[in-house]
CSV table of C-alpha atoms in Angstrom, one decimal:
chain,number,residue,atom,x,y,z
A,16,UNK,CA,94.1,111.7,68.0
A,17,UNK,CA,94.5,108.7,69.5
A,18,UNK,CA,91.7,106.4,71.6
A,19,UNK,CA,91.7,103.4,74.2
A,20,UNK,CA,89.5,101.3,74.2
A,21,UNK,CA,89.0,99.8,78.2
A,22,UNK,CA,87.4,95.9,77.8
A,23,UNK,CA,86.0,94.8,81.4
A,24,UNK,CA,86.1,91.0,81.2
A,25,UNK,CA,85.4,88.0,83.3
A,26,UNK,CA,85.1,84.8,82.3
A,27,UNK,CA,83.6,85.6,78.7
A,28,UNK,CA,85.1,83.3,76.6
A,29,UNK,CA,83.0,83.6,73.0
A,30,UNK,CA,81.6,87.4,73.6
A,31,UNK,CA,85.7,88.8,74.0
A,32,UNK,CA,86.7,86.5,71.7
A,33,UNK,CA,84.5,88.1,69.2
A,34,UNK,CA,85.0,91.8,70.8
A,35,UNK,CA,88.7,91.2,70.1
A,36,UNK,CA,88.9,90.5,66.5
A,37,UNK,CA,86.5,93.6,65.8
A,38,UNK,CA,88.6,96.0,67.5
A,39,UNK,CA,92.2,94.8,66.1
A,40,UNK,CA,90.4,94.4,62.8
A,41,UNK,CA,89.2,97.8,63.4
A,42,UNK,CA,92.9,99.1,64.5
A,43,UNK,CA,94.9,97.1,61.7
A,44,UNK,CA,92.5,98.9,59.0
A,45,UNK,CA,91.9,102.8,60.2
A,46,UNK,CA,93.0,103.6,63.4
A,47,UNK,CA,97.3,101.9,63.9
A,48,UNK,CA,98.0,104.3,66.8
A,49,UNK,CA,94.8,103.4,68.8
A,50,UNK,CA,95.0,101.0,71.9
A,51,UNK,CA,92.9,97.9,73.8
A,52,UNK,CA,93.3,97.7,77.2
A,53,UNK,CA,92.1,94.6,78.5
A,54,UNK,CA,91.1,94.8,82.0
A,55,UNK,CA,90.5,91.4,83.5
A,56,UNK,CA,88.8,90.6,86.9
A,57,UNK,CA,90.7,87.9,87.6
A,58,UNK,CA,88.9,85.3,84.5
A,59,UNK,CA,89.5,81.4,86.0
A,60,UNK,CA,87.9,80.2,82.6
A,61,UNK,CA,90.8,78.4,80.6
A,62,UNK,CA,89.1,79.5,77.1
A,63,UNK,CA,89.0,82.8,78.4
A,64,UNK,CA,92.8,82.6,79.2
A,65,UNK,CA,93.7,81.7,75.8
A,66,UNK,CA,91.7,84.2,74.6
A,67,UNK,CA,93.5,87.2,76.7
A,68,UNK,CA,97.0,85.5,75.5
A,69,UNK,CA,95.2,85.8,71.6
A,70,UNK,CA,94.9,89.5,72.6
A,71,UNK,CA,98.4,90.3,74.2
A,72,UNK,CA,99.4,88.7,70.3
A,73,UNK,CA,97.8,91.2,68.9
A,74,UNK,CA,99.6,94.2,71.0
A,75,UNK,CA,96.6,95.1,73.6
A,76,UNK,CA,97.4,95.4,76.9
A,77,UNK,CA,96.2,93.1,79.6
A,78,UNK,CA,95.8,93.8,83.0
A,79,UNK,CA,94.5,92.1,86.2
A,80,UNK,CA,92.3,93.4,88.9
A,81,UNK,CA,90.0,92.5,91.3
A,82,UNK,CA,86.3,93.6,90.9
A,83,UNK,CA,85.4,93.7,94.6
A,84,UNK,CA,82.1,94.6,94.1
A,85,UNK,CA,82.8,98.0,92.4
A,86,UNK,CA,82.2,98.6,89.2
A,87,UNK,CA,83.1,102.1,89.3
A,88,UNK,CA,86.2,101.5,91.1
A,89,UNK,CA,87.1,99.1,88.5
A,90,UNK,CA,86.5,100.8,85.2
A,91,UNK,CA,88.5,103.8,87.0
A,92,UNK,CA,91.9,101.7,87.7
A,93,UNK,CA,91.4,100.5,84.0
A,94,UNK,CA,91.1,104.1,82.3
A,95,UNK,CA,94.3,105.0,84.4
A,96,UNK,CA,95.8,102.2,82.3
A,97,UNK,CA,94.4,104.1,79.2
A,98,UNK,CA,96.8,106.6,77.2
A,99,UNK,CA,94.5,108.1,74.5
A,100,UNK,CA,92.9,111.2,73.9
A,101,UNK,CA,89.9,109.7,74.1
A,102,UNK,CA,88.8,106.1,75.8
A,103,UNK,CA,85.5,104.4,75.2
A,104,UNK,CA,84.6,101.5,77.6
A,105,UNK,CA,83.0,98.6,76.8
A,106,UNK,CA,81.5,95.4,78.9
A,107,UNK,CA,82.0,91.9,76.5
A,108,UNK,CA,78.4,91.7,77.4
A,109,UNK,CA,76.9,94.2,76.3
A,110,UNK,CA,79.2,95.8,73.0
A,111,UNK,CA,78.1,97.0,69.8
A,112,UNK,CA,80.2,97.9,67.5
């Protein structure tokens, strides 16, 4: 079975930083075939930047798109990014893992 985890991100630079190295030390010791996907709303923060370039290294996808004010909207154009069986979202703000 595989799983996608959806990050929601914008302008986080220490909180993804740190969500990133959990889940890829997660994936590199249990779960090979699971996937990040990265979505991005738009992050102007240079240490941010660096940080999503840091997690296209490790394989996760990144994507861009707008918030616009919709949350919902949002997460839902990032699970259509998601190929798993199962996805599980998480905010950089708000993870526990």
């Amino acid at each position: 079975m595989k799983i996608s985890y959806l990050v929601t991100c914008h302008n986080e630079a220490k909180e993804l930083l740190e969500l990133i190295e959990k889940l890829n030390a997660h994936l590199l010791s249990s779960a090979p075939n699971d996937e990040v996907v990265i979505l991005d709303d738009f992050s102007d923060n240079e240490d941010t930047k660096k940080i999503l370039e840091k997690a296209r290294s490790y394989g996760f996808t990144v994507v861009q798109h707008a918030l616009n004010k919709n949350f919902a909207e949002h997460k839902n154009y990032g699970s259509k990014r998601c190929v798993g069986d199962l996805s599980r979202s998480f905010t950089t703000n708000g993870f526990i893992f």
